[in-house]
PDB file of C-alpha atoms in Angstrom:
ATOM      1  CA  UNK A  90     113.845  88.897  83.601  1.00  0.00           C
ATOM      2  CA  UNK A  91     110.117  89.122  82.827  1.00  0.00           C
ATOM      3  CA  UNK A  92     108.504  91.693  80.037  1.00  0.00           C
ATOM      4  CA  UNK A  93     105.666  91.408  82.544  1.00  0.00           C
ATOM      5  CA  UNK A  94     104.379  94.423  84.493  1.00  0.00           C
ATOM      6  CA  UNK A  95     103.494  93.523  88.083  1.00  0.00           C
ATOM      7  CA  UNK A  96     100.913  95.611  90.342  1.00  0.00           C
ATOM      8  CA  UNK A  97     100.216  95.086  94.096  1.00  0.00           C
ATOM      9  CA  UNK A  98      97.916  96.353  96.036  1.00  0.00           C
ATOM     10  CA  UNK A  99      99.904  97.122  99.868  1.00  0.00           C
ATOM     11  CA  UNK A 100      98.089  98.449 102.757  1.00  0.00           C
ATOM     12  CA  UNK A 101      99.353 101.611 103.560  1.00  0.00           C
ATOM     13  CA  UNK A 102     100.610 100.786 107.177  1.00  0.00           C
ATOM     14  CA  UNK A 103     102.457  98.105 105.803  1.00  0.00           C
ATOM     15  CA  UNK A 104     104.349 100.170 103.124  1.00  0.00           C
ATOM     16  CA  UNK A 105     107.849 100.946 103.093  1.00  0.00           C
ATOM     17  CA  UNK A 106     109.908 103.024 101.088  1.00  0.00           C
ATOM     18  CA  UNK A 107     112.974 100.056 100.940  1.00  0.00           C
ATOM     19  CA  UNK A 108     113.578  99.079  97.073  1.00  0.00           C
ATOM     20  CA  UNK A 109     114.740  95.805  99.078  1.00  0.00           C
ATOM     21  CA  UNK A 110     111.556  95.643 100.975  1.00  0.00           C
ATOM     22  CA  UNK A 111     109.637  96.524  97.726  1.00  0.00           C
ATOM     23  CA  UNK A 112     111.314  93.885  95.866  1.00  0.00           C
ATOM     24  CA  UNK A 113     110.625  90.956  98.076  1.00  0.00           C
ATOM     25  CA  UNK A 114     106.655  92.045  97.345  1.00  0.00           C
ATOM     26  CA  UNK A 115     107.305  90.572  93.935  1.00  0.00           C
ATOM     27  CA  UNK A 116     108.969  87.202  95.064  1.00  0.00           C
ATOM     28  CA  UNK A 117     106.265  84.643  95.246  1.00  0.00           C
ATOM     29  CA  UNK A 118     105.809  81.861  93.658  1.00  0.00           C
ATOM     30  CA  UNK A 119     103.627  81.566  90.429  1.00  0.00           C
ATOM     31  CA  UNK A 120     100.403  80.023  92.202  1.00  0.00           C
ATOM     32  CA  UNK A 121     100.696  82.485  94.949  1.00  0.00           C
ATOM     33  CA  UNK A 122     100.208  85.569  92.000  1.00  0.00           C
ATOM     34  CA  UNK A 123      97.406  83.725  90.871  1.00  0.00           C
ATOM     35  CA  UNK A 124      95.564  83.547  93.778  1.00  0.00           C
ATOM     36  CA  UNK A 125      96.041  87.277  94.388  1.00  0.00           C
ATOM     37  CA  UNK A 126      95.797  87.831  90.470  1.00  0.00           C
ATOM     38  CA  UNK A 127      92.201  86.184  90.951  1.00  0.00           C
ATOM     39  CA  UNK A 128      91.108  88.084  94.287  1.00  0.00           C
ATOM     40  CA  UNK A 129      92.011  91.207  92.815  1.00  0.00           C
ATOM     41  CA  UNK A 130      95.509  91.744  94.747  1.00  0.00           C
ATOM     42  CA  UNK A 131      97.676  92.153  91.972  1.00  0.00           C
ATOM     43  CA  UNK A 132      97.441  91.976  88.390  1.00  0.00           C
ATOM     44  CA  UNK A 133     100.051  91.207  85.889  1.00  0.00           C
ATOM     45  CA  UNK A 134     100.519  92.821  82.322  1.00  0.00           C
ATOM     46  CA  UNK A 135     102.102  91.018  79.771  1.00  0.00           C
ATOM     47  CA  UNK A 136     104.309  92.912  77.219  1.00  0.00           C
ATOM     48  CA  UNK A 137     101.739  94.996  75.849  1.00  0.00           C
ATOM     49  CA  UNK A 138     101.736  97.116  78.787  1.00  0.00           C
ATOM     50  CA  UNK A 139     102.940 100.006  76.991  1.00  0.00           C
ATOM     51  CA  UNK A 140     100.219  99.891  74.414  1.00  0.00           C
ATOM     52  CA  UNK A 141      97.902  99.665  77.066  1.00  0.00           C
ATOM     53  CA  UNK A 142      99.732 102.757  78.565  1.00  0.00           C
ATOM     54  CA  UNK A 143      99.069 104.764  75.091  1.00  0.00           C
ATOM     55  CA  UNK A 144      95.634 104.214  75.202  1.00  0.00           C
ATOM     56  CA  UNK A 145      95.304 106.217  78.706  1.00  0.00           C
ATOM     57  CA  UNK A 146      97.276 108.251  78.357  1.00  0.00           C
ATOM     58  CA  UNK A 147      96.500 109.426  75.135  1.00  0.00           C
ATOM     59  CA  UNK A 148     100.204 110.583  74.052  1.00  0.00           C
ATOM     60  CA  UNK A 149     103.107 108.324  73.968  1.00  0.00           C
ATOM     61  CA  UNK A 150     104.091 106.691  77.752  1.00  0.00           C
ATOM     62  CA  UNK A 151     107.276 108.694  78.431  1.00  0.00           C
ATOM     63  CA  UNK A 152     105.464 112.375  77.322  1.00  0.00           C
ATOM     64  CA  UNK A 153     102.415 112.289  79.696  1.00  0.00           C
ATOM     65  CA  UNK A 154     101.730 114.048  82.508  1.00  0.00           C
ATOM     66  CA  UNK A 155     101.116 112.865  85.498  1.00  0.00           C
ATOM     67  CA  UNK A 156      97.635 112.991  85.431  1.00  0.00           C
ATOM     68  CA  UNK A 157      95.558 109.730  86.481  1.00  0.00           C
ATOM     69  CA  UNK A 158      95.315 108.397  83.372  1.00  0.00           C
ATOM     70  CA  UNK A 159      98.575 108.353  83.328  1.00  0.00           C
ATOM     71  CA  UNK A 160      99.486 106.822  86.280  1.00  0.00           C
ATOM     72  CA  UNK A 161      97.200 103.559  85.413  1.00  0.00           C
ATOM     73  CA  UNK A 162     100.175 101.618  84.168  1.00  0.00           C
ATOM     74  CA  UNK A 163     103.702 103.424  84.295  1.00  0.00           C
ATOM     75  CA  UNK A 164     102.350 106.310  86.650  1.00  0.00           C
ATOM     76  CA  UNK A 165     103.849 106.317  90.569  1.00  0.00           C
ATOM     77  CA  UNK A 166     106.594 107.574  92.408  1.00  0.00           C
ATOM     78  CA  UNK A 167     110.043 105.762  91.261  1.00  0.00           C
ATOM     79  CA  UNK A 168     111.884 104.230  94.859  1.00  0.00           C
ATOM     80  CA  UNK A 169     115.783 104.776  94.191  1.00  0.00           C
ATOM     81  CA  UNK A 170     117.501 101.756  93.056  1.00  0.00           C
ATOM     82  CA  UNK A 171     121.259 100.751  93.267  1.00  0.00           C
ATOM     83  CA  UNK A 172     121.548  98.873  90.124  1.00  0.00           C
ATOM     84  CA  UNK A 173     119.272 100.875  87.040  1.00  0.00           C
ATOM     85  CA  UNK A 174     119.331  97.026  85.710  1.00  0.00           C
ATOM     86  CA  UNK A 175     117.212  95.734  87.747  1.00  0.00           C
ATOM     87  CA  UNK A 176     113.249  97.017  87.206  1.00  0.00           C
ATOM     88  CA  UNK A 177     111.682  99.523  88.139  1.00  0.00           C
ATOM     89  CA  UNK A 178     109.567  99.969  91.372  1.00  0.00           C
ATOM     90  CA  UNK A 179     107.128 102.893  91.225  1.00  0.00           C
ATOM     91  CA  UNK A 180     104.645 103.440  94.163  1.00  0.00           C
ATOM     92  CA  UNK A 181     101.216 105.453  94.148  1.00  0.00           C
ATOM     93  CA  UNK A 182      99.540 106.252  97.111  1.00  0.00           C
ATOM     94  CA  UNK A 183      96.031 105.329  98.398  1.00  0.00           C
ATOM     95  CA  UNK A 184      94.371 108.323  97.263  1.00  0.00           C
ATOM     96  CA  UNK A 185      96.306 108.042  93.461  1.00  0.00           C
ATOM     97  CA  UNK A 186      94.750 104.702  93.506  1.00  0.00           C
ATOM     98  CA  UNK A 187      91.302 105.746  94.151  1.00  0.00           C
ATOM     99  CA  UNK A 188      91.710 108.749  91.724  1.00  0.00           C
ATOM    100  CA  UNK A 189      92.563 105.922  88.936  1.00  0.00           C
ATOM    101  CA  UNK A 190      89.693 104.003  90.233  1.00  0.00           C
ATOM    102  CA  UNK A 191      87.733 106.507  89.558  1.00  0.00           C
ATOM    103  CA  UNK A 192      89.135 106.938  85.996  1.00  0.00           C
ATOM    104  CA  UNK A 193      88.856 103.483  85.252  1.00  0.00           C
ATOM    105  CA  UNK A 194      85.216 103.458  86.059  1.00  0.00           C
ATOM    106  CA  UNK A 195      84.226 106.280  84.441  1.00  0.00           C
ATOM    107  CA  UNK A 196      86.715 106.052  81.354  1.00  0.00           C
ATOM    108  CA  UNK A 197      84.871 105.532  78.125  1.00  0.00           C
ATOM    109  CA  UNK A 198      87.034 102.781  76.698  1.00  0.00           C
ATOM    110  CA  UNK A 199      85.832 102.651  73.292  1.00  0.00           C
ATOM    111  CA  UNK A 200      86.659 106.442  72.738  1.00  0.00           C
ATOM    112  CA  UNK A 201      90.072 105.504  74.528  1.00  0.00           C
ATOM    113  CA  UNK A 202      90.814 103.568  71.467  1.00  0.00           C
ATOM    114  CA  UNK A 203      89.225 105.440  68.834  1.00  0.00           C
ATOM    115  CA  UNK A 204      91.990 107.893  69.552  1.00  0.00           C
ATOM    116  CA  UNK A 205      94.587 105.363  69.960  1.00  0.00           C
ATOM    117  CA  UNK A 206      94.008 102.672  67.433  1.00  0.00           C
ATOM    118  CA  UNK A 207      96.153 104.520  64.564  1.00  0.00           C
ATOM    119  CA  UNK A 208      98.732 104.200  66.423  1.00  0.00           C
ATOM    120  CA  UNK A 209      98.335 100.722  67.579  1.00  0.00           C
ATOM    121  CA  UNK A 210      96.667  98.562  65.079  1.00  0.00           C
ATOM    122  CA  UNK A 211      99.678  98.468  62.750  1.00  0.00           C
ATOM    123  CA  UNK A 212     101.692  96.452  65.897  1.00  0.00           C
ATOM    124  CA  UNK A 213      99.237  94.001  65.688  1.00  0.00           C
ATOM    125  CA  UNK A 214      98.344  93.021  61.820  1.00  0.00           C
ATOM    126  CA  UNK A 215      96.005  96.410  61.081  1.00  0.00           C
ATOM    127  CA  UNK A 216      92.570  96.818  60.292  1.00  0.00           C
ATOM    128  CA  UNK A 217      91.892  93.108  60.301  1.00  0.00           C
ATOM    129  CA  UNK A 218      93.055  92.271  63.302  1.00  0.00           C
ATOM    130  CA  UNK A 219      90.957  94.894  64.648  1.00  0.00           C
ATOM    131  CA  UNK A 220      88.485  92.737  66.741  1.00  0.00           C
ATOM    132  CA  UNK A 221      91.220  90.582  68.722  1.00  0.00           C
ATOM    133  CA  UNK A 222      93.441  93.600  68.948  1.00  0.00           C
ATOM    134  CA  UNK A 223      90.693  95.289  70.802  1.00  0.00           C
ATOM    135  CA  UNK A 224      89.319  92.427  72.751  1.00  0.00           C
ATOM    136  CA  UNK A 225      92.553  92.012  74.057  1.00  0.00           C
ATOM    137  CA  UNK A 226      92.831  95.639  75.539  1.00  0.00           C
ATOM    138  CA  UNK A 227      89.282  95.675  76.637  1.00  0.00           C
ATOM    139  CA  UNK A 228      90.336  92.301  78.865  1.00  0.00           C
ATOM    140  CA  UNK A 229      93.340  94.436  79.920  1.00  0.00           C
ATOM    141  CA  UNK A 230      91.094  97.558  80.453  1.00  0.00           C
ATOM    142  CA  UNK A 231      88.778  95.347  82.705  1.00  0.00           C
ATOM    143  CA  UNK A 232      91.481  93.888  84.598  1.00  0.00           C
ATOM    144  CA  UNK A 233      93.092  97.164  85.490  1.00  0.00           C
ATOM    145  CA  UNK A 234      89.651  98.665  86.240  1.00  0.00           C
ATOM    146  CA  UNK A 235      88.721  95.668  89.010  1.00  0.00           C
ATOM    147  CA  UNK A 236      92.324  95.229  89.978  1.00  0.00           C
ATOM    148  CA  UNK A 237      91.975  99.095  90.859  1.00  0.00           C
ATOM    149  CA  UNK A 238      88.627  99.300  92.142  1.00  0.00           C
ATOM    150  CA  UNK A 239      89.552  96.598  94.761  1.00  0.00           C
ATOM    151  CA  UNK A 240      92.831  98.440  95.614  1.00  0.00           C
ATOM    152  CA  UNK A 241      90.553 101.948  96.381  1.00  0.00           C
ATOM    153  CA  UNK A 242      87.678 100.092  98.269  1.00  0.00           C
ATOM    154  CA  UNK A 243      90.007  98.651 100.306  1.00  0.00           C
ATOM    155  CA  UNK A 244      92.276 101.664 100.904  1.00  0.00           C
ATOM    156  CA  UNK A 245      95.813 100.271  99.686  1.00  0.00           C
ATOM    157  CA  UNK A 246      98.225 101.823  98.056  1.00  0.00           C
ATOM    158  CA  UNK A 247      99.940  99.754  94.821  1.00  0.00           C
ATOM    159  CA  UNK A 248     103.489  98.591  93.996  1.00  0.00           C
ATOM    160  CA  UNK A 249     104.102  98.290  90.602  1.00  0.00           C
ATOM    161  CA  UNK A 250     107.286  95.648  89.320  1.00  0.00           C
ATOM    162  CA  UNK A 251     108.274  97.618  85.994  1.00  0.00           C
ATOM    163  CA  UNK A 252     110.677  95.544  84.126  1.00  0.00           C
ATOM    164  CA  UNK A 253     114.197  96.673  83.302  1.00  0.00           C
ATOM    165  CA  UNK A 254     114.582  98.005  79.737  1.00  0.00           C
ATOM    166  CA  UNK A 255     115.576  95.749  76.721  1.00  0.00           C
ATOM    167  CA  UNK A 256     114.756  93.144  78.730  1.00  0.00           C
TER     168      UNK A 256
END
């Protein structure tokens, strides 16, 4: 399994709350998710999704509320799954996704990390490592923000692929 968090944008008509029907949302092939990944359909975190989840949320991942900060990366309803090894599938709704939209847009990223980068810089080689520990997150941060924006102009809901833990 992939450290890799998945999130895809679903029309609302077309959603369904099946963990199987959920699941087969996430089974394309690699060029497929980049053509979406490139049009703004879905957008893929590598394993720093967490970190990236700090930084919104401004406390640690598992602790926030469910605000819309909150909900940019882990946030969503969870859809039941038989087997708790296999990941996660959280959904938020059209109007969660235009209220992180709206975050997004409005967010003042470099404050984001001011009160995050304490926390995160040691994970990464500290002070020095500053700049491409930053530039990193502000490509994430951009991502999220168009992969969201897109998602709320159109009116779509989002599917997020949360890996399993420890994997």
């Amino acid at each position: 399994m992939s450290a890799y968090l998945r999130l895809r944008a679903v029309p609302p008509p077309a959603l369904r709350n099946s963990a199987t029907w959920l699941e087969r949302l996430f089974e394309d092939d690699s060029a497929t998710v980049r053509h979406r990944v490139v049009r703004h359909r879905e957008e893929v975190l590598d394993g720093r999704y967490l970190d990236q989840e700090r930084i919104y949320a401004g406390v640690s991942p598992h602790r926030a509320a469910d605000r819309p900060q909150a909900q940019v990366v882990l946030g969503g309803r969870p859809v039941p799954r038989a087997d708790p090894r296999k990941p996660q599938l959280l959904v938020l709704t059209a109007a969660q996704a235009r209220r992180v939209a709206r975050f997004l847009t409005t967010a003042d990223f470099d404050a984001l990390w001011f009160f995050a980068r304490d926390e995160l810089l040691p994970r990464y080689g500290g002070a020095r490592a500053e700049p491409e520990t930053w530039g990193a997150f502000i490509t994430g941060h951009r991502e999220l923000t168009a992969f969201y924006t897109r998602t709320a102009d159109c009116g779509e809901a989002v599917v997020k692929w949360l890996p399993a833990r420890g994997t």
